[in-house]
Short mmCIF file of N, CA and C in Angstrom, two decimals:
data_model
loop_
_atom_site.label_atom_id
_atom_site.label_comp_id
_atom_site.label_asym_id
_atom_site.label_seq_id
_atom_site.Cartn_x
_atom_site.Cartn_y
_atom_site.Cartn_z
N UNK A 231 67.42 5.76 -123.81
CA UNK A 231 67.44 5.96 -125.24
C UNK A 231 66.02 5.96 -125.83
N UNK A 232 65.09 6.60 -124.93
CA UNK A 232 63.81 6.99 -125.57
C UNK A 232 63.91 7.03 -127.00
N UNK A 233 64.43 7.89 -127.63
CA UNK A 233 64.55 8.42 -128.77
C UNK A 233 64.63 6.87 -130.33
N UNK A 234 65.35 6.01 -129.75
CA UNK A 234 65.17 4.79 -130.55
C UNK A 234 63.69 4.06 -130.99
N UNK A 235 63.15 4.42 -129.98
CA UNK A 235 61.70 3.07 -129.45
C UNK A 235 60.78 4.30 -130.26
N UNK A 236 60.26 3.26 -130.98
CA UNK A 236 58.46 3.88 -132.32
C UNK A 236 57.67 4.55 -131.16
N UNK A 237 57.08 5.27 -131.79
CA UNK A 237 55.36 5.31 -130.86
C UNK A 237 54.53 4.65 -131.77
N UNK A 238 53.48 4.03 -131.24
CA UNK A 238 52.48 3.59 -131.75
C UNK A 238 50.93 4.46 -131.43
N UNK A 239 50.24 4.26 -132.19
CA UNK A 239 48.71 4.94 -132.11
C UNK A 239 47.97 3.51 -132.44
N UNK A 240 47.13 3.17 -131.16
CA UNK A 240 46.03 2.66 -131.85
C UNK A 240 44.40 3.17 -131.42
N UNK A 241 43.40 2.28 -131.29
CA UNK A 241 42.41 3.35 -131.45
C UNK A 241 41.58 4.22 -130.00
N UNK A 242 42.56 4.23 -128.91
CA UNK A 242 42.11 4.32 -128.30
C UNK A 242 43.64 4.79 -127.01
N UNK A 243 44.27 4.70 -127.68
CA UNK A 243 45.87 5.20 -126.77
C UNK A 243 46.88 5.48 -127.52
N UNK A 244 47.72 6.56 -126.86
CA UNK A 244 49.28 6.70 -127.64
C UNK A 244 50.24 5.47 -126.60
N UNK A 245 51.17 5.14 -127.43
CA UNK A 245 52.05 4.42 -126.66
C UNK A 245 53.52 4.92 -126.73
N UNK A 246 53.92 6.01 -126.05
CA UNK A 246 55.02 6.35 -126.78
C UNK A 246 56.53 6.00 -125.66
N UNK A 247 57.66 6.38 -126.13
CA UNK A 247 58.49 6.27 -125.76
C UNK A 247 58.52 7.43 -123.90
N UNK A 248 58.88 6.77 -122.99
CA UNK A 248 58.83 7.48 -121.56
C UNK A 248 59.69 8.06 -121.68
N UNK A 249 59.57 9.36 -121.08
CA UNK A 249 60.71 10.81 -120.80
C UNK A 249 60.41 10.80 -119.73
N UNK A 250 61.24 11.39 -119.16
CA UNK A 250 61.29 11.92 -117.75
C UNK A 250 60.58 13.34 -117.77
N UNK A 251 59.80 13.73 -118.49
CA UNK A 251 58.66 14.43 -117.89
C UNK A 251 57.59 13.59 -117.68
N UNK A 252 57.88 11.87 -117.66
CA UNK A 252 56.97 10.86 -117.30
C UNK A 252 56.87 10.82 -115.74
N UNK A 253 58.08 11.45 -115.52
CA UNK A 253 58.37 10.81 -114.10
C UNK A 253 57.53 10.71 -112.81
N UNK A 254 56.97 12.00 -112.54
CA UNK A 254 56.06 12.55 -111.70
C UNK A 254 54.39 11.61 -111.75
N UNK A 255 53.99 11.42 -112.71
CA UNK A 255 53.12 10.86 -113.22
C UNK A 255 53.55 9.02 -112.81
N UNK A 256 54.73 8.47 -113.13
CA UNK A 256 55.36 7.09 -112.81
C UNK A 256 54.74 7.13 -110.90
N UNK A 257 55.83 7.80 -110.27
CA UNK A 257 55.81 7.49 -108.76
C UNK A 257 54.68 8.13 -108.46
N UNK A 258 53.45 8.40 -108.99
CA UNK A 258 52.27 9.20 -108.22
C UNK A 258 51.71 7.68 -108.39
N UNK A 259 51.62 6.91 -109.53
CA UNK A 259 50.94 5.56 -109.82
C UNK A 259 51.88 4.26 -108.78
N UNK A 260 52.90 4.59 -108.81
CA UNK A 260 53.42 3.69 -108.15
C UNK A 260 53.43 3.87 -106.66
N UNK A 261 52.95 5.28 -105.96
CA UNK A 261 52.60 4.93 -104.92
C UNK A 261 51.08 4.47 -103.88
N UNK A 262 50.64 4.30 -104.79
CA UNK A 262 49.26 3.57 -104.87
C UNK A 262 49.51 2.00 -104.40
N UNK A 263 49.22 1.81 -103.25
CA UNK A 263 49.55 0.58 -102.41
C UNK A 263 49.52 -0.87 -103.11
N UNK A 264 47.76 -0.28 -103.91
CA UNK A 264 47.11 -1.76 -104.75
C UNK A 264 47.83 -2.38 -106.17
N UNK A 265 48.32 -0.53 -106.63
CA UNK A 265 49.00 -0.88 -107.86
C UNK A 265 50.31 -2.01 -108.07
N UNK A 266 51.06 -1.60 -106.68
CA UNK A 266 52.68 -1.86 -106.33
C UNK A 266 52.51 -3.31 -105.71
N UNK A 267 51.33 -3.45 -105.07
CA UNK A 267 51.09 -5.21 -104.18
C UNK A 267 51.85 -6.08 -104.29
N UNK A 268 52.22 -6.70 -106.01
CA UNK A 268 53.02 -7.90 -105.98
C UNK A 268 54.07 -7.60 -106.81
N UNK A 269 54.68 -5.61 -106.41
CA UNK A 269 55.76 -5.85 -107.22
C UNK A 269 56.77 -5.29 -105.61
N UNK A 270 57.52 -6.24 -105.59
CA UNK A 270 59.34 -5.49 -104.69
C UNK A 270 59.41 -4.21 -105.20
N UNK A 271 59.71 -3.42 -104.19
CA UNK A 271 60.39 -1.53 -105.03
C UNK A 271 60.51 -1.08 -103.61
N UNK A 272 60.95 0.08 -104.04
CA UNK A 272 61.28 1.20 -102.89
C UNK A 272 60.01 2.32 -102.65
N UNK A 273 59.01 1.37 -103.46
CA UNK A 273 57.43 2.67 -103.57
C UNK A 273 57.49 3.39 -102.11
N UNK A 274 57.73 3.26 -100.87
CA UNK A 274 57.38 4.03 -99.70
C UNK A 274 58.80 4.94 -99.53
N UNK A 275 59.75 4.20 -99.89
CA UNK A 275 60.34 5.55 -99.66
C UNK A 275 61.24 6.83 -101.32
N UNK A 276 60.53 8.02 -101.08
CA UNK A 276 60.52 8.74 -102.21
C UNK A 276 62.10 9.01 -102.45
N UNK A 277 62.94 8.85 -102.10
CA UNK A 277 64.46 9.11 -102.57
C UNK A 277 64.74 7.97 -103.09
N UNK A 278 64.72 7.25 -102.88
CA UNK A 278 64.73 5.36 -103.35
C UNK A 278 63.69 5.38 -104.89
N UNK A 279 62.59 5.99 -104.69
CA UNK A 279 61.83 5.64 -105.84
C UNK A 279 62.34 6.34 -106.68
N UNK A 280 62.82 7.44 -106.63
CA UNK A 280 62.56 8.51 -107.73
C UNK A 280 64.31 8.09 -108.86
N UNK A 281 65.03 7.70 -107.86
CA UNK A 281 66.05 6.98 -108.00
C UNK A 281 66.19 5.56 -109.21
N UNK A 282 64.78 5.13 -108.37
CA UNK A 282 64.88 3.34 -109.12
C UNK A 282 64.31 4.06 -110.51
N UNK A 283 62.70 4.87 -110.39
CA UNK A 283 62.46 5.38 -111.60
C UNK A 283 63.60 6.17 -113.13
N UNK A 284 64.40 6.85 -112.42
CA UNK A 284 65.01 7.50 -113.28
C UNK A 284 66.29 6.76 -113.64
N UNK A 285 66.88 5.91 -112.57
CA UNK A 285 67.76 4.89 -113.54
C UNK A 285 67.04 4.20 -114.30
N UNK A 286 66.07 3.40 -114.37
CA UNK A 286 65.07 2.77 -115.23
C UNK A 286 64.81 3.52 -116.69
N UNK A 287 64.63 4.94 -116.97
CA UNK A 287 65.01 5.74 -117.71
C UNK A 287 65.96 6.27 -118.53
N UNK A 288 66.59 5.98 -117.71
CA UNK A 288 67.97 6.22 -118.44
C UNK A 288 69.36 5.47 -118.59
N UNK A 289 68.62 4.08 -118.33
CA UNK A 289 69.39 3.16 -118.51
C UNK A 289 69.63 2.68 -119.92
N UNK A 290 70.74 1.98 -121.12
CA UNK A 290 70.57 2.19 -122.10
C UNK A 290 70.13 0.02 -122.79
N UNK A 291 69.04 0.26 -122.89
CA UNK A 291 68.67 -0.68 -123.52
C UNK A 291 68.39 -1.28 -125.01
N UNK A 292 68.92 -2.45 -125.03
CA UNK A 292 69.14 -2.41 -126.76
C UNK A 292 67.87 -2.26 -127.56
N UNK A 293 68.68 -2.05 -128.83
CA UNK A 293 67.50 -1.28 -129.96
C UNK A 293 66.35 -2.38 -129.46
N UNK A 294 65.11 -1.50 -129.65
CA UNK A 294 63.83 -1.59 -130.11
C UNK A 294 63.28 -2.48 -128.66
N UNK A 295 63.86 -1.83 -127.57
CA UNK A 295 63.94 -2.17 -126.26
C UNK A 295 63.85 -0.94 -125.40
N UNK A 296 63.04 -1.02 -124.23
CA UNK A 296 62.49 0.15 -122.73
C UNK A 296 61.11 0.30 -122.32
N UNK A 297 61.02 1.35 -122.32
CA UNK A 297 60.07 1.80 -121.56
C UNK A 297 58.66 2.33 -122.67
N UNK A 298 57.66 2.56 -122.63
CA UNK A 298 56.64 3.22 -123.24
C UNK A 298 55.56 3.69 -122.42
N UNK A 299 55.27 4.90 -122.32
CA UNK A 299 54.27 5.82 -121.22
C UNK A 299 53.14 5.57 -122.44
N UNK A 300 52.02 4.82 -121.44
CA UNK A 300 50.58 4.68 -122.13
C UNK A 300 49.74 6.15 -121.91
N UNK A 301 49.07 6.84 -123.12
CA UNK A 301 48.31 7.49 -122.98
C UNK A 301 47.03 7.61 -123.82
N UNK A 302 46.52 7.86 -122.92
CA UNK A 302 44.76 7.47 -123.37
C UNK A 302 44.01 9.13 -122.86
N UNK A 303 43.00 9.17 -123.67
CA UNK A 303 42.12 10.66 -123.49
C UNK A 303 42.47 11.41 -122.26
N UNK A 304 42.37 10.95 -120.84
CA UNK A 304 42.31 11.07 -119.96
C UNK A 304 43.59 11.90 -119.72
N UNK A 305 44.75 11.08 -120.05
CA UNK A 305 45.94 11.33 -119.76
C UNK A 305 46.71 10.20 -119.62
N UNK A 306 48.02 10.46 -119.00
CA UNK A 306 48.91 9.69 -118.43
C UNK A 306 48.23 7.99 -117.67
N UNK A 307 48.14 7.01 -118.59
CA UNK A 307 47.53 5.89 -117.95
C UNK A 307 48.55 4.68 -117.44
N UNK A 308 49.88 5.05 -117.51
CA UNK A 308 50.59 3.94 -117.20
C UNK A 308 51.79 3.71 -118.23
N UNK A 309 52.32 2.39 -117.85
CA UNK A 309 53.66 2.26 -118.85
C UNK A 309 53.65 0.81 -119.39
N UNK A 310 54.43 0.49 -120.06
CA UNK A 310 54.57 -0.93 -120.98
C UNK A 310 56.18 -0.74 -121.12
N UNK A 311 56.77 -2.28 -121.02
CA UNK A 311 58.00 -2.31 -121.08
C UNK A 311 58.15 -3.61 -121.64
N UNK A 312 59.10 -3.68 -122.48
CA UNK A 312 60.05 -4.41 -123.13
C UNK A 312 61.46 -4.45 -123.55
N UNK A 313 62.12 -5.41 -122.24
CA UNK A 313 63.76 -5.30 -121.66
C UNK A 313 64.20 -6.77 -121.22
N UNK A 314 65.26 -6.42 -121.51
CA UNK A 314 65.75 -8.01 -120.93
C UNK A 314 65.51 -8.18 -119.34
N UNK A 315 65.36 -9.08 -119.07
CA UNK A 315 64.64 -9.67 -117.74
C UNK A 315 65.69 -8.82 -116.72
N UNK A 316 65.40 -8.12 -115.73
CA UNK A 316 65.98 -7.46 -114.33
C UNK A 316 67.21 -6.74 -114.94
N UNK A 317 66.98 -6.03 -116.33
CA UNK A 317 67.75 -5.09 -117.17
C UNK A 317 69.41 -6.01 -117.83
N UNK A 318 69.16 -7.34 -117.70
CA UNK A 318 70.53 -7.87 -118.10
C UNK A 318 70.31 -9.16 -118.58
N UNK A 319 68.79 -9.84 -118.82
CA UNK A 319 69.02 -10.81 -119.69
C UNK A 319 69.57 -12.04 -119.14
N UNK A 320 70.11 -12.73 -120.14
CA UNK A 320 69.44 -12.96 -121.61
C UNK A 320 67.81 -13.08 -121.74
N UNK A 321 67.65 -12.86 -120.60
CA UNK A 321 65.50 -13.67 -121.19
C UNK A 321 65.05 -12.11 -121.12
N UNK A 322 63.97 -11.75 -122.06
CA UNK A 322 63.61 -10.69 -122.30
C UNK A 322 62.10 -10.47 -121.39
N UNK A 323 61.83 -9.92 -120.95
CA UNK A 323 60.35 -9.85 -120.22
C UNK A 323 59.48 -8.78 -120.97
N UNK A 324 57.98 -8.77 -120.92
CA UNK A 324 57.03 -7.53 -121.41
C UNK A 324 56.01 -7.87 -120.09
N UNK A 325 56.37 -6.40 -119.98
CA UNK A 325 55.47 -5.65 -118.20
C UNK A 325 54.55 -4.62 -118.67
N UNK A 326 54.12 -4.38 -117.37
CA UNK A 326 53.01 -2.96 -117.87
C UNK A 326 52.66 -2.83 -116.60
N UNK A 327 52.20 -1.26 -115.95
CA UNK A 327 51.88 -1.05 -115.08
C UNK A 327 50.54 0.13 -115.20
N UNK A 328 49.83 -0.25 -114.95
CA UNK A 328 48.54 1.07 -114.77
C UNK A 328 47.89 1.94 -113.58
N UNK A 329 47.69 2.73 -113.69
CA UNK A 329 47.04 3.19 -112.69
C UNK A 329 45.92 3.14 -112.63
N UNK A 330 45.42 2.91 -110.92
CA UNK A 330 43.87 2.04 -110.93
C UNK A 330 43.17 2.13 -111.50
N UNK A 331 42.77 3.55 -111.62
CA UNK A 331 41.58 4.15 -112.63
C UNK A 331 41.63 3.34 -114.12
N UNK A 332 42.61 2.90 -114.14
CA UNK A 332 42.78 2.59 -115.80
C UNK A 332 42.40 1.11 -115.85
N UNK A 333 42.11 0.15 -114.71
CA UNK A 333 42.34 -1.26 -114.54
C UNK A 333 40.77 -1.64 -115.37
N UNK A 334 40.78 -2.60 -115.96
CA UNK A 334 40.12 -3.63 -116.45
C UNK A 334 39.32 -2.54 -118.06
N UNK A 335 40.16 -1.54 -118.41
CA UNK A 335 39.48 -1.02 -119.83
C UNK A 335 40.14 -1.82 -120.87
N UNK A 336 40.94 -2.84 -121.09
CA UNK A 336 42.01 -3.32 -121.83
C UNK A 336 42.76 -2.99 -122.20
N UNK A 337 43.34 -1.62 -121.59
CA UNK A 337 44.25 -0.62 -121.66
C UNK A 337 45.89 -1.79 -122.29
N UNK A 338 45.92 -2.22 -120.94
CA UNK A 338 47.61 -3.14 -121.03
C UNK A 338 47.65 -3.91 -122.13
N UNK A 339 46.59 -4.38 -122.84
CA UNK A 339 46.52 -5.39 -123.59
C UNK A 339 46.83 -4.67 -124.70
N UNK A 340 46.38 -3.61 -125.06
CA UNK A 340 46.57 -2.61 -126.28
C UNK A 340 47.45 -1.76 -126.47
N UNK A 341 47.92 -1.83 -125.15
CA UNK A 341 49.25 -0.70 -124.90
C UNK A 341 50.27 -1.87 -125.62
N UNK A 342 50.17 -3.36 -124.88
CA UNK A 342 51.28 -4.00 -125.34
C UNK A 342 51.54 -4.65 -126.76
N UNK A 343 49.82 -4.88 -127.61
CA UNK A 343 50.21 -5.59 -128.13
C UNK A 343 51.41 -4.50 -129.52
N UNK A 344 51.34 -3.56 -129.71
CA UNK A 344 52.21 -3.58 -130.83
C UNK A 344 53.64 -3.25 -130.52
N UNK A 345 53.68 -3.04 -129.34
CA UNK A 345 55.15 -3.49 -128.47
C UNK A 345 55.71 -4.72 -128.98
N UNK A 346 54.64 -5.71 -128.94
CA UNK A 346 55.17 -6.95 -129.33
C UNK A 346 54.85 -7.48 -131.30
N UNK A 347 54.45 -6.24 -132.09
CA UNK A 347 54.04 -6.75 -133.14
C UNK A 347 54.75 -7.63 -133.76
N UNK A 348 54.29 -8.58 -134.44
CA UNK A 348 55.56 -9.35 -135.27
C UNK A 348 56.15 -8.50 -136.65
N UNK A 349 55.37 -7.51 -136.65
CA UNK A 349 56.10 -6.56 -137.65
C UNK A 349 57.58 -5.81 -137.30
N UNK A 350 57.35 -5.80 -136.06
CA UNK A 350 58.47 -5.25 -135.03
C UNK A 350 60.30 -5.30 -135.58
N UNK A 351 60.36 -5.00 -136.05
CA UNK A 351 61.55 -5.63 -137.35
C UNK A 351 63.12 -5.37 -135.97
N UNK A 352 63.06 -4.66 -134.96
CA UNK A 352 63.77 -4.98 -134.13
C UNK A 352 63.72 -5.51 -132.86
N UNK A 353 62.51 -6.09 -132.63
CA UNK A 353 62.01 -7.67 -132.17
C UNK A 353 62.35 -8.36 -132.62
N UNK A 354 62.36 -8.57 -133.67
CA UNK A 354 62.50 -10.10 -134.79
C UNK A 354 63.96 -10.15 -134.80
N UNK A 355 64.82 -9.16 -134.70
CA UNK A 355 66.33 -9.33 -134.29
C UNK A 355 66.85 -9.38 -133.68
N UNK A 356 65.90 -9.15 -132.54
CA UNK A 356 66.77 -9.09 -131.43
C UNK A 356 66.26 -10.87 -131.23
N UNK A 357 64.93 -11.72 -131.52
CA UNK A 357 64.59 -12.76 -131.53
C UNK A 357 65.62 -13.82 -131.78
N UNK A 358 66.06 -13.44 -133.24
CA UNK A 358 67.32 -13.90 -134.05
C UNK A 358 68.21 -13.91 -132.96
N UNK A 359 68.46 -12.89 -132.64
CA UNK A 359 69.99 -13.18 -131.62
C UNK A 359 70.28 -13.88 -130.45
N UNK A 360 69.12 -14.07 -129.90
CA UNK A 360 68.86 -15.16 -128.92
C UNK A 360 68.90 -16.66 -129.22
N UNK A 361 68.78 -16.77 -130.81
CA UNK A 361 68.77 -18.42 -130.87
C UNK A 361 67.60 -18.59 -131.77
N UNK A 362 66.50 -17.77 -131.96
CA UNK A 362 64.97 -18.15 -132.29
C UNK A 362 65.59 -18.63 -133.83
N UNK A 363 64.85 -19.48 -134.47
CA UNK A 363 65.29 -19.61 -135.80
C UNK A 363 63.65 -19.71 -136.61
N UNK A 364 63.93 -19.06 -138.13
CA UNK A 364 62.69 -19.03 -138.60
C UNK A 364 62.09 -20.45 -138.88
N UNK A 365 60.87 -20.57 -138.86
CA UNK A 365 60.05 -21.99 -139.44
C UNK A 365 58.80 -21.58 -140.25
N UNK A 366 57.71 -22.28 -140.04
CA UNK A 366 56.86 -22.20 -140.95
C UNK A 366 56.08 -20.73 -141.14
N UNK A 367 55.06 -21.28 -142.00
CA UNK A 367 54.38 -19.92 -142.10
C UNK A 367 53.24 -20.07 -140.99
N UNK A 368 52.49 -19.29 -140.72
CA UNK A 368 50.93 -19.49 -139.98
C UNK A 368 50.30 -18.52 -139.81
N UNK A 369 48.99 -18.99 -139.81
CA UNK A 369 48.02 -17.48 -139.58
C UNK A 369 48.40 -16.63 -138.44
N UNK A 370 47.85 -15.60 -138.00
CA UNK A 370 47.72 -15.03 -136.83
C UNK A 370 47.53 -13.47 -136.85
N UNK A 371 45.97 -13.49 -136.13
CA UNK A 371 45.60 -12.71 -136.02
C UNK A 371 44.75 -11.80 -137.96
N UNK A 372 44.66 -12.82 -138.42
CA UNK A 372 43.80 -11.89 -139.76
C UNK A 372 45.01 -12.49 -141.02
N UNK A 373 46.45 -12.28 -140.44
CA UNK A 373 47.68 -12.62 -141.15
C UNK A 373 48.20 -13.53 -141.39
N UNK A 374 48.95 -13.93 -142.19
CA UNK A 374 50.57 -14.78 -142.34
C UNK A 374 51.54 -14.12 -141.57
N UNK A 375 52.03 -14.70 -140.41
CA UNK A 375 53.67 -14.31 -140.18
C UNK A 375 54.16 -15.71 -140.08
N UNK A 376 55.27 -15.40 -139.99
CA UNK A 376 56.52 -16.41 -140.34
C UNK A 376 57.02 -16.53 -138.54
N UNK A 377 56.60 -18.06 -138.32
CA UNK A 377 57.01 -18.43 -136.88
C UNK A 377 58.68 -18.58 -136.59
N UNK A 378 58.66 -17.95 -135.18
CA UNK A 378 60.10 -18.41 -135.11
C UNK A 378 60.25 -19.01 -133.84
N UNK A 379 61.07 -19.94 -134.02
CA UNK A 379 61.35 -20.69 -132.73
C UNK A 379 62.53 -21.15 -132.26
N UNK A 380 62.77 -21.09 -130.92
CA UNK A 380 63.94 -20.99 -129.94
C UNK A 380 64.27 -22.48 -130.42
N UNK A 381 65.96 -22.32 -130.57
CA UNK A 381 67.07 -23.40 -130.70
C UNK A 381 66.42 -24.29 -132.08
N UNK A 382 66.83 -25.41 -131.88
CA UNK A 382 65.94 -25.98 -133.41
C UNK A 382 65.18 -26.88 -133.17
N UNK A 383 64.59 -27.08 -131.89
CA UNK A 383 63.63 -27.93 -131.02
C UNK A 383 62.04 -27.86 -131.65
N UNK A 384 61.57 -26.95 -132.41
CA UNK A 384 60.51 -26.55 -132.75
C UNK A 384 59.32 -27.20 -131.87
N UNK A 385 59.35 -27.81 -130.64
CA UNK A 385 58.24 -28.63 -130.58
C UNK A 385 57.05 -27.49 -129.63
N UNK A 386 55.88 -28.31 -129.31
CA UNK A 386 55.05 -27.59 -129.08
C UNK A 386 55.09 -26.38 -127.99
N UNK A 387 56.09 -27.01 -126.85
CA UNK A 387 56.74 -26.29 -125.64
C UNK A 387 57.40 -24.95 -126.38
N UNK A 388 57.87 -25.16 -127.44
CA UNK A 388 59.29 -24.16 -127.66
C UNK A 388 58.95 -23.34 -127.59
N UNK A 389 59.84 -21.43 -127.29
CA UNK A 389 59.09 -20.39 -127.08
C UNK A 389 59.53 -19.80 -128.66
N UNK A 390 57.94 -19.38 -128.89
CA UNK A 390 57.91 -18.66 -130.41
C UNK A 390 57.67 -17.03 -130.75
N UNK A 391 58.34 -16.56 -131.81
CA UNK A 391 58.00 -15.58 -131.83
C UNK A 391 57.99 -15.58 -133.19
N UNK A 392 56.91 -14.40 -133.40
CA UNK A 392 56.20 -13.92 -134.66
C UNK A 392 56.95 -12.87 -135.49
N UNK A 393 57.09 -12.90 -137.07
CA UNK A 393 57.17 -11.87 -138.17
C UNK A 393 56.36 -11.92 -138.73
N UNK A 394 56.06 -10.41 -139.46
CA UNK A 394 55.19 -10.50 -140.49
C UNK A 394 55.32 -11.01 -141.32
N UNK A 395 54.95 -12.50 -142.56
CA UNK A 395 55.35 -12.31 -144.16
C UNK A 395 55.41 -11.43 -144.86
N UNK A 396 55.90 -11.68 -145.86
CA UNK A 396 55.82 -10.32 -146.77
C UNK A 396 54.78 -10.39 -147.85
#
């Protein structure tokens, strides 16, 4: 459900929603030995990959949830994801994968952060639905957003997530 998920622009990459005219571009990066090192997959064998890739694609993940193909001047630099953990949750994970050429420009960091903005208004609900409950206000990042935190434990451990104030 490409078609749900924003693109973002920031100053130096598109982050947009992955199509499967991503695809070719996915398993050329993923068969890169160094890239794949500490992830499990079927990277060596190409009927298996092209497989894991395109169910990954077209699997249907809830709103404001999948895949995003990073692109930067060059081209095709990789992907960013935000999905529930091994596609079924409940714990949500944010991944990213690059291709070498792309390693240490801060590519992933920029690809992800507005994946995760606290403006993200279907982040923040899908946050809600897990349990997060709103609390105080606090800076972050230049801003006010409005903290939210898992169950009503608020303590320093708890896992938090960010909205914008208004």
């Amino acid at each position: 459900m490409p078609d749900r998920l924003p693109t973002f622009r920031t100053p130096r990459l598109t982050v947009r929603p992955r199509v499967m005219d991503d695809l070719e571009a996915c398993m050329a990066m993923d068969r890169d030995p160094e890239v794949t090192r500490f992830l499990p997959g079927p990277w060596t064998d190409p009927i298996a990959h092209r497989a894991f890739i395109e169910q990954r694609m077209r699997h249907a993940y809830p709103v404001g949830m999948g895949y995003w193909s990073i692109v930067a001047p060059e081209g095709f630099v990789g992907w960013v994801l935000l999905t529930p953990l091994d596609l079924h949750g409940p714990e949500i994970e944010i991944g990213w994968r690059l291709v070498r050429a792309a390693w240490g420009r801060g590519y992933a960091t920029e690809a992800a952060r507005p994946v995760l903005d606290p403006a993200n208004a279907a982040s923040v609900k899908v946050a809600r639905k897990l349990g997060f409950r709103p609390g105080s206000s606090v800076p972050f990042h230049g801003r006010t957003v409005i903290r939210h935190v898992a169950g009503g434990a608020g303590g320093p451990d708890a896992p938090v997530c960010l909205e914008a104030s208004p």
